[in-house]
Short mmCIF file of N, CA and C in Angstrom, two decimals:
data_model
loop_
_atom_site.label_atom_id
_atom_site.label_comp_id
_atom_site.label_asym_id
_atom_site.label_seq_id
_atom_site.Cartn_x
_atom_site.Cartn_y
_atom_site.Cartn_z
N MET N 290 75.43 -101.16 288.34
CA MET N 290 74.64 -101.49 289.51
C MET N 290 73.30 -102.03 289.05
N SER N 291 72.89 -103.10 289.61
CA SER N 291 71.63 -103.75 289.27
C SER N 291 70.46 -102.81 289.55
N GLY N 292 69.59 -102.67 288.59
CA GLY N 292 68.41 -101.85 288.78
C GLY N 292 68.58 -100.40 288.37
N CYS N 293 69.78 -99.96 288.10
CA CYS N 293 70.02 -98.57 287.68
C CYS N 293 69.88 -98.49 286.17
N VAL N 294 68.90 -97.74 285.70
CA VAL N 294 68.64 -97.66 284.26
C VAL N 294 69.84 -97.06 283.51
N PHE N 295 70.56 -96.12 284.12
CA PHE N 295 71.72 -95.54 283.43
C PHE N 295 72.85 -96.56 283.33
N CYS N 296 73.04 -97.36 284.35
CA CYS N 296 74.04 -98.44 284.27
C CYS N 296 73.64 -99.44 283.20
N GLN N 297 72.35 -99.71 283.08
CA GLN N 297 71.86 -100.63 282.06
C GLN N 297 72.06 -100.05 280.66
N ILE N 298 71.91 -98.74 280.51
CA ILE N 298 72.18 -98.09 279.22
C ILE N 298 73.67 -98.20 278.90
N VAL N 299 74.53 -97.90 279.87
CA VAL N 299 75.98 -98.00 279.67
C VAL N 299 76.37 -99.42 279.26
N ALA N 300 75.73 -100.41 279.89
CA ALA N 300 76.04 -101.82 279.60
C ALA N 300 75.41 -102.31 278.29
N GLY N 301 74.57 -101.49 277.68
CA GLY N 301 73.91 -101.89 276.44
C GLY N 301 72.70 -102.77 276.66
N GLU N 302 72.22 -102.85 277.89
CA GLU N 302 71.06 -103.69 278.21
C GLU N 302 69.74 -102.98 277.97
N VAL N 303 69.76 -101.67 277.97
CA VAL N 303 68.57 -100.85 277.72
C VAL N 303 68.90 -99.94 276.54
N PRO N 304 68.01 -99.87 275.56
CA PRO N 304 68.30 -99.03 274.40
C PRO N 304 68.26 -97.54 274.74
N ALA N 305 69.07 -96.79 274.03
CA ALA N 305 69.11 -95.33 274.17
C ALA N 305 69.62 -94.75 272.87
N PHE N 306 69.28 -93.50 272.64
CA PHE N 306 69.80 -92.80 271.48
C PHE N 306 71.13 -92.19 271.88
N ARG N 307 72.20 -92.97 271.65
CA ARG N 307 73.54 -92.60 272.08
C ARG N 307 74.12 -91.50 271.21
N VAL N 308 74.77 -90.58 271.87
CA VAL N 308 75.44 -89.47 271.21
C VAL N 308 76.95 -89.65 271.31
N ALA N 309 77.42 -90.17 272.43
CA ALA N 309 78.85 -90.41 272.64
C ALA N 309 79.03 -91.60 273.57
N ASP N 310 80.05 -92.38 273.30
CA ASP N 310 80.39 -93.53 274.14
C ASP N 310 81.90 -93.56 274.23
N GLU N 311 82.44 -93.04 275.31
CA GLU N 311 83.87 -92.88 275.48
C GLU N 311 84.30 -93.41 276.85
N PRO N 312 85.58 -93.61 277.07
CA PRO N 312 86.04 -94.10 278.38
C PRO N 312 85.62 -93.18 279.54
N ASP N 313 85.54 -91.88 279.30
CA ASP N 313 85.20 -90.94 280.37
C ASP N 313 83.71 -90.82 280.64
N GLY N 314 82.89 -91.36 279.76
CA GLY N 314 81.45 -91.29 279.97
C GLY N 314 80.67 -91.60 278.72
N MET N 315 79.38 -91.57 278.89
CA MET N 315 78.46 -91.83 277.79
C MET N 315 77.43 -90.70 277.77
N ALA N 316 76.96 -90.37 276.59
CA ALA N 316 75.92 -89.36 276.44
C ALA N 316 74.82 -89.92 275.55
N PHE N 317 73.59 -89.61 275.93
CA PHE N 317 72.42 -90.08 275.18
C PHE N 317 71.29 -89.09 275.37
N LEU N 318 70.31 -89.17 274.48
CA LEU N 318 69.18 -88.25 274.58
C LEU N 318 68.32 -88.56 275.79
N ASP N 319 67.84 -87.52 276.45
CA ASP N 319 66.88 -87.65 277.54
C ASP N 319 65.56 -88.11 276.90
N THR N 320 64.90 -89.09 277.51
CA THR N 320 63.63 -89.58 276.94
C THR N 320 62.48 -88.62 277.18
N ARG N 321 62.65 -87.69 278.09
CA ARG N 321 61.65 -86.65 278.35
C ARG N 321 62.35 -85.30 278.28
N PRO N 322 62.74 -84.88 277.09
CA PRO N 322 63.59 -83.70 276.95
C PRO N 322 62.86 -82.39 277.28
N VAL N 323 63.62 -81.46 277.86
CA VAL N 323 63.11 -80.10 278.03
C VAL N 323 62.88 -79.52 276.64
N PHE N 324 63.87 -79.65 275.77
CA PHE N 324 63.78 -79.29 274.35
C PHE N 324 64.44 -80.42 273.57
N LYS N 325 64.03 -80.61 272.36
CA LYS N 325 64.60 -81.68 271.53
C LYS N 325 66.10 -81.47 271.37
N GLY N 326 66.85 -82.55 271.56
CA GLY N 326 68.30 -82.48 271.54
C GLY N 326 68.89 -82.44 272.94
N HIS N 327 68.07 -82.49 273.97
CA HIS N 327 68.49 -82.51 275.38
C HIS N 327 69.27 -83.80 275.63
N VAL N 328 70.52 -83.66 276.02
CA VAL N 328 71.44 -84.78 276.20
C VAL N 328 71.75 -84.98 277.68
N LEU N 329 71.88 -86.23 278.09
CA LEU N 329 72.36 -86.58 279.42
C LEU N 329 73.75 -87.17 279.28
N VAL N 330 74.66 -86.72 280.13
CA VAL N 330 76.02 -87.24 280.14
C VAL N 330 76.21 -87.96 281.48
N VAL N 331 76.67 -89.21 281.43
CA VAL N 331 76.85 -90.01 282.64
C VAL N 331 78.25 -90.61 282.66
N PRO N 332 78.81 -90.76 283.85
CA PRO N 332 80.06 -91.53 283.94
C PRO N 332 79.74 -93.01 283.73
N ARG N 333 80.68 -93.76 283.26
CA ARG N 333 80.45 -95.19 283.02
C ARG N 333 80.24 -95.95 284.33
N ALA N 334 80.93 -95.55 285.37
CA ALA N 334 80.78 -96.22 286.68
C ALA N 334 79.53 -95.70 287.39
N HIS N 335 78.95 -96.54 288.21
CA HIS N 335 77.79 -96.10 288.99
C HIS N 335 78.25 -95.21 290.14
N LEU N 336 77.95 -93.95 290.01
CA LEU N 336 78.20 -92.95 291.04
C LEU N 336 76.89 -92.20 291.21
N VAL N 337 76.57 -91.79 292.41
CA VAL N 337 75.28 -91.14 292.63
C VAL N 337 75.37 -89.62 292.49
N THR N 338 76.38 -89.01 293.08
CA THR N 338 76.46 -87.55 293.06
C THR N 338 77.82 -87.09 292.56
N LEU N 339 77.91 -85.81 292.31
CA LEU N 339 79.17 -85.21 291.86
C LEU N 339 80.28 -85.45 292.86
N THR N 340 79.96 -85.42 294.13
CA THR N 340 81.01 -85.62 295.14
C THR N 340 81.55 -87.04 295.15
N ASP N 341 80.84 -87.97 294.50
CA ASP N 341 81.33 -89.35 294.39
C ASP N 341 82.32 -89.52 293.24
N LEU N 342 82.37 -88.56 292.33
CA LEU N 342 83.27 -88.65 291.17
C LEU N 342 84.70 -88.38 291.64
N PRO N 343 85.60 -89.34 291.47
CA PRO N 343 86.99 -89.12 291.90
C PRO N 343 87.60 -87.90 291.19
N ALA N 344 88.38 -87.13 291.93
CA ALA N 344 89.00 -85.91 291.39
C ALA N 344 89.78 -86.19 290.12
N ILE N 345 90.41 -87.35 290.05
CA ILE N 345 91.21 -87.69 288.87
C ILE N 345 90.33 -87.81 287.61
N ASP N 346 89.04 -88.10 287.80
CA ASP N 346 88.12 -88.27 286.68
C ASP N 346 87.42 -86.98 286.25
N LEU N 347 87.56 -85.92 287.03
CA LEU N 347 86.89 -84.66 286.71
C LEU N 347 87.27 -84.11 285.33
N PRO N 348 88.56 -84.02 284.98
CA PRO N 348 88.90 -83.44 283.68
C PRO N 348 88.29 -84.20 282.50
N GLY N 349 88.34 -85.51 282.55
CA GLY N 349 87.79 -86.30 281.45
C GLY N 349 86.28 -86.17 281.35
N TYR N 350 85.59 -86.29 282.49
CA TYR N 350 84.13 -86.21 282.49
C TYR N 350 83.65 -84.83 282.06
N PHE N 351 84.18 -83.79 282.69
CA PHE N 351 83.72 -82.44 282.33
C PHE N 351 84.26 -81.97 280.99
N GLY N 352 85.36 -82.57 280.52
CA GLY N 352 85.79 -82.31 279.15
C GLY N 352 84.76 -82.83 278.17
N LEU N 353 84.19 -84.01 278.45
CA LEU N 353 83.13 -84.57 277.61
C LEU N 353 81.89 -83.69 277.68
N VAL N 354 81.51 -83.24 278.87
CA VAL N 354 80.36 -82.35 279.02
C VAL N 354 80.58 -81.07 278.21
N GLN N 355 81.77 -80.51 278.30
CA GLN N 355 82.09 -79.28 277.58
C GLN N 355 81.99 -79.48 276.06
N ARG N 356 82.53 -80.60 275.57
CA ARG N 356 82.47 -80.88 274.14
C ARG N 356 81.03 -81.09 273.68
N LEU N 357 80.22 -81.72 274.54
CA LEU N 357 78.81 -81.93 274.18
C LEU N 357 78.04 -80.62 274.16
N ALA N 358 78.36 -79.69 275.06
CA ALA N 358 77.70 -78.38 275.03
C ALA N 358 77.98 -77.69 273.70
N ALA N 359 79.22 -77.78 273.23
CA ALA N 359 79.56 -77.19 271.93
C ALA N 359 78.86 -77.93 270.80
N ALA N 360 78.79 -79.25 270.90
CA ALA N 360 78.16 -80.06 269.84
C ALA N 360 76.66 -79.81 269.76
N VAL N 361 76.01 -79.65 270.90
CA VAL N 361 74.57 -79.36 270.90
C VAL N 361 74.32 -78.03 270.21
N GLU N 362 75.14 -77.02 270.53
CA GLU N 362 74.99 -75.73 269.87
C GLU N 362 75.20 -75.83 268.36
N SER N 363 76.35 -76.35 267.96
CA SER N 363 76.66 -76.37 266.53
C SER N 363 75.84 -77.39 265.76
N GLY N 364 75.60 -78.54 266.36
CA GLY N 364 74.86 -79.59 265.66
C GLY N 364 73.39 -79.29 265.49
N LEU N 365 72.82 -78.53 266.42
CA LEU N 365 71.39 -78.24 266.38
C LEU N 365 71.09 -76.79 266.03
N GLY N 366 72.13 -75.99 265.85
CA GLY N 366 71.92 -74.58 265.55
C GLY N 366 71.31 -73.84 266.73
N ALA N 367 71.61 -74.28 267.94
CA ALA N 367 71.07 -73.65 269.14
C ALA N 367 71.84 -72.36 269.44
N GLY N 368 71.18 -71.43 270.10
CA GLY N 368 71.82 -70.18 270.48
C GLY N 368 72.73 -70.32 271.68
N GLY N 369 72.56 -71.41 272.44
CA GLY N 369 73.35 -71.66 273.62
C GLY N 369 72.89 -72.96 274.26
N THR N 370 73.35 -73.22 275.46
CA THR N 370 72.94 -74.42 276.18
C THR N 370 72.70 -74.07 277.64
N PHE N 371 71.91 -74.89 278.28
CA PHE N 371 71.73 -74.88 279.73
C PHE N 371 72.35 -76.17 280.21
N VAL N 372 73.35 -76.09 281.07
CA VAL N 372 74.05 -77.26 281.59
C VAL N 372 73.77 -77.33 283.08
N ALA N 373 73.21 -78.47 283.53
CA ALA N 373 72.80 -78.57 284.93
C ALA N 373 72.96 -79.98 285.47
N MET N 374 73.02 -80.05 286.79
CA MET N 374 73.16 -81.33 287.48
C MET N 374 72.43 -81.23 288.81
N ASN N 375 71.67 -82.23 289.13
CA ASN N 375 71.06 -82.34 290.46
C ASN N 375 71.84 -83.38 291.25
N ASN N 376 71.91 -83.18 292.54
CA ASN N 376 72.54 -84.14 293.44
C ASN N 376 71.51 -84.53 294.49
N ARG N 377 70.99 -85.71 294.35
CA ARG N 377 69.96 -86.32 295.21
C ARG N 377 68.60 -85.65 295.05
N VAL N 378 68.43 -84.42 295.52
CA VAL N 378 67.13 -83.76 295.41
C VAL N 378 66.85 -83.48 293.93
N SER N 379 65.70 -83.88 293.48
CA SER N 379 65.27 -83.74 292.08
C SER N 379 66.08 -84.58 291.11
N GLN N 380 66.83 -85.53 291.63
CA GLN N 380 67.61 -86.43 290.78
C GLN N 380 66.72 -87.64 290.50
N SER N 381 66.09 -87.67 289.33
CA SER N 381 65.12 -88.72 289.03
C SER N 381 65.74 -90.10 288.91
N VAL N 382 66.99 -90.17 288.50
CA VAL N 382 67.73 -91.44 288.45
C VAL N 382 68.95 -91.26 289.36
N PRO N 383 69.11 -92.10 290.37
CA PRO N 383 70.24 -91.95 291.30
C PRO N 383 71.56 -92.43 290.71
N HIS N 384 71.96 -91.80 289.63
CA HIS N 384 73.24 -92.03 288.97
C HIS N 384 73.67 -90.65 288.49
N LEU N 385 74.89 -90.25 288.81
CA LEU N 385 75.38 -88.94 288.41
C LEU N 385 75.09 -88.71 286.93
N HIS N 386 74.48 -87.57 286.62
CA HIS N 386 74.25 -87.21 285.23
C HIS N 386 74.17 -85.70 285.08
N THR N 387 74.64 -85.24 283.94
CA THR N 387 74.65 -83.82 283.62
C THR N 387 73.74 -83.59 282.43
N HIS N 388 72.85 -82.62 282.57
CA HIS N 388 71.93 -82.25 281.49
C HIS N 388 72.60 -81.21 280.60
N VAL N 389 72.53 -81.41 279.30
CA VAL N 389 72.98 -80.41 278.33
C VAL N 389 71.75 -80.14 277.45
N VAL N 390 71.15 -78.98 277.67
CA VAL N 390 69.88 -78.64 277.03
C VAL N 390 70.09 -77.52 276.01
N PRO N 391 69.66 -77.73 274.75
CA PRO N 391 69.79 -76.65 273.77
C PRO N 391 68.85 -75.50 274.12
N ARG N 392 69.34 -74.28 273.92
CA ARG N 392 68.54 -73.09 274.21
C ARG N 392 68.50 -72.17 273.00
N THR N 393 67.40 -71.48 272.87
CA THR N 393 67.27 -70.40 271.89
C THR N 393 66.58 -69.24 272.60
N ARG N 394 66.88 -68.04 272.17
CA ARG N 394 66.25 -66.87 272.76
C ARG N 394 64.74 -66.97 272.59
N GLY N 395 64.01 -66.74 273.67
CA GLY N 395 62.55 -66.79 273.62
C GLY N 395 61.98 -68.20 273.64
N ASP N 396 62.77 -69.20 274.08
CA ASP N 396 62.28 -70.59 274.06
C ASP N 396 61.29 -70.90 275.18
N GLY N 397 61.09 -69.95 276.10
CA GLY N 397 60.08 -70.13 277.13
C GLY N 397 60.58 -70.75 278.42
N LEU N 398 61.84 -71.16 278.48
CA LEU N 398 62.36 -71.77 279.70
C LEU N 398 62.52 -70.68 280.76
N ARG N 399 61.89 -70.87 281.89
CA ARG N 399 61.93 -69.89 282.97
C ARG N 399 62.40 -70.58 284.24
N GLY N 400 63.52 -70.15 284.76
CA GLY N 400 64.02 -70.71 286.01
C GLY N 400 64.19 -72.21 285.91
N PHE N 401 63.71 -72.91 286.91
CA PHE N 401 63.86 -74.35 286.94
C PHE N 401 62.54 -75.07 286.72
N PHE N 402 61.56 -74.40 286.12
CA PHE N 402 60.31 -75.04 285.74
C PHE N 402 60.49 -75.55 284.32
N TRP N 403 60.77 -76.82 284.20
CA TRP N 403 61.14 -77.39 282.92
C TRP N 403 59.93 -78.01 282.25
N PRO N 404 59.40 -77.37 281.23
CA PRO N 404 58.35 -78.04 280.46
C PRO N 404 58.97 -79.22 279.72
N ARG N 405 58.23 -80.27 279.56
CA ARG N 405 58.76 -81.45 278.86
C ARG N 405 58.04 -81.62 277.53
N THR N 406 58.74 -82.23 276.60
CA THR N 406 58.19 -82.49 275.28
C THR N 406 58.52 -83.93 274.92
N ARG N 407 58.10 -84.37 273.76
CA ARG N 407 58.41 -85.73 273.31
C ARG N 407 58.87 -85.66 271.85
N TYR N 408 59.66 -86.66 271.46
CA TYR N 408 60.02 -86.80 270.06
C TYR N 408 58.82 -87.40 269.35
N ALA N 409 58.62 -87.03 268.10
CA ALA N 409 57.48 -87.55 267.33
C ALA N 409 57.58 -89.07 267.19
N ASP N 410 58.81 -89.56 267.02
CA ASP N 410 59.02 -91.00 266.86
C ASP N 410 60.52 -91.29 267.01
N ASP N 411 60.88 -92.55 266.93
CA ASP N 411 62.29 -92.95 267.07
C ASP N 411 63.16 -92.34 265.98
N ALA N 412 62.62 -92.18 264.79
CA ALA N 412 63.41 -91.61 263.70
C ALA N 412 63.80 -90.17 264.01
N GLU N 413 62.87 -89.40 264.58
CA GLU N 413 63.19 -88.02 264.93
C GLU N 413 64.24 -87.99 266.04
N ALA N 414 64.09 -88.85 267.05
CA ALA N 414 65.06 -88.92 268.13
C ALA N 414 66.43 -89.31 267.59
N ALA N 415 66.47 -90.30 266.70
CA ALA N 415 67.74 -90.73 266.10
C ALA N 415 68.38 -89.60 265.32
N SER N 416 67.57 -88.79 264.65
CA SER N 416 68.08 -87.66 263.89
C SER N 416 68.76 -86.65 264.81
N TYR N 417 68.13 -86.33 265.94
CA TYR N 417 68.74 -85.41 266.90
C TYR N 417 70.03 -85.98 267.47
N ALA N 418 70.01 -87.24 267.86
CA ALA N 418 71.21 -87.88 268.39
C ALA N 418 72.34 -87.85 267.36
N GLY N 419 72.02 -88.14 266.11
CA GLY N 419 73.02 -88.15 265.06
C GLY N 419 73.62 -86.78 264.81
N ARG N 420 72.79 -85.74 264.86
CA ARG N 420 73.28 -84.38 264.61
C ARG N 420 74.24 -83.94 265.71
N VAL N 421 73.91 -84.26 266.96
CA VAL N 421 74.81 -83.89 268.04
C VAL N 421 76.10 -84.71 267.97
N ALA N 422 75.97 -86.02 267.70
CA ALA N 422 77.15 -86.88 267.61
C ALA N 422 78.07 -86.43 266.50
N ALA N 423 77.51 -86.02 265.37
CA ALA N 423 78.33 -85.57 264.24
C ALA N 423 79.08 -84.29 264.55
N ALA N 424 78.52 -83.46 265.42
CA ALA N 424 79.16 -82.20 265.76
C ALA N 424 80.13 -82.33 266.91
N LEU N 425 80.18 -83.51 267.54
CA LEU N 425 81.07 -83.72 268.68
C LEU N 425 82.51 -83.72 268.23
N ARG N 426 83.33 -82.90 268.86
CA ARG N 426 84.75 -82.79 268.48
C ARG N 426 85.58 -83.73 269.28
#
């Protein structure tokens, strides 16, 4: 869809630190991560909310989300993950996306107040993307 930054990332028109690029979806680092290694998973087609995702596509899309949750944990040495999705309200980009956020005990995340951080530079972001991609099964 014209003007959708996630569609532009899927099409290769906007750069992103890609973690996975598969028929069921694409995953890349969030540019404003809650914690470093925070991944966004999007379907390749422009869909706005979870209810727009055809039922036939649920296993493939959520299978990718599930594999990424495992990859974030093992690839980054995280204690767990926070997996979340907004539908319209608080959805900063109107394209279905699932957040996979690495967690560690005592990381300071409280409820839905998400502090944001930045990568030091592109090399650090590429390193995080590479570690998660390498751990993807």
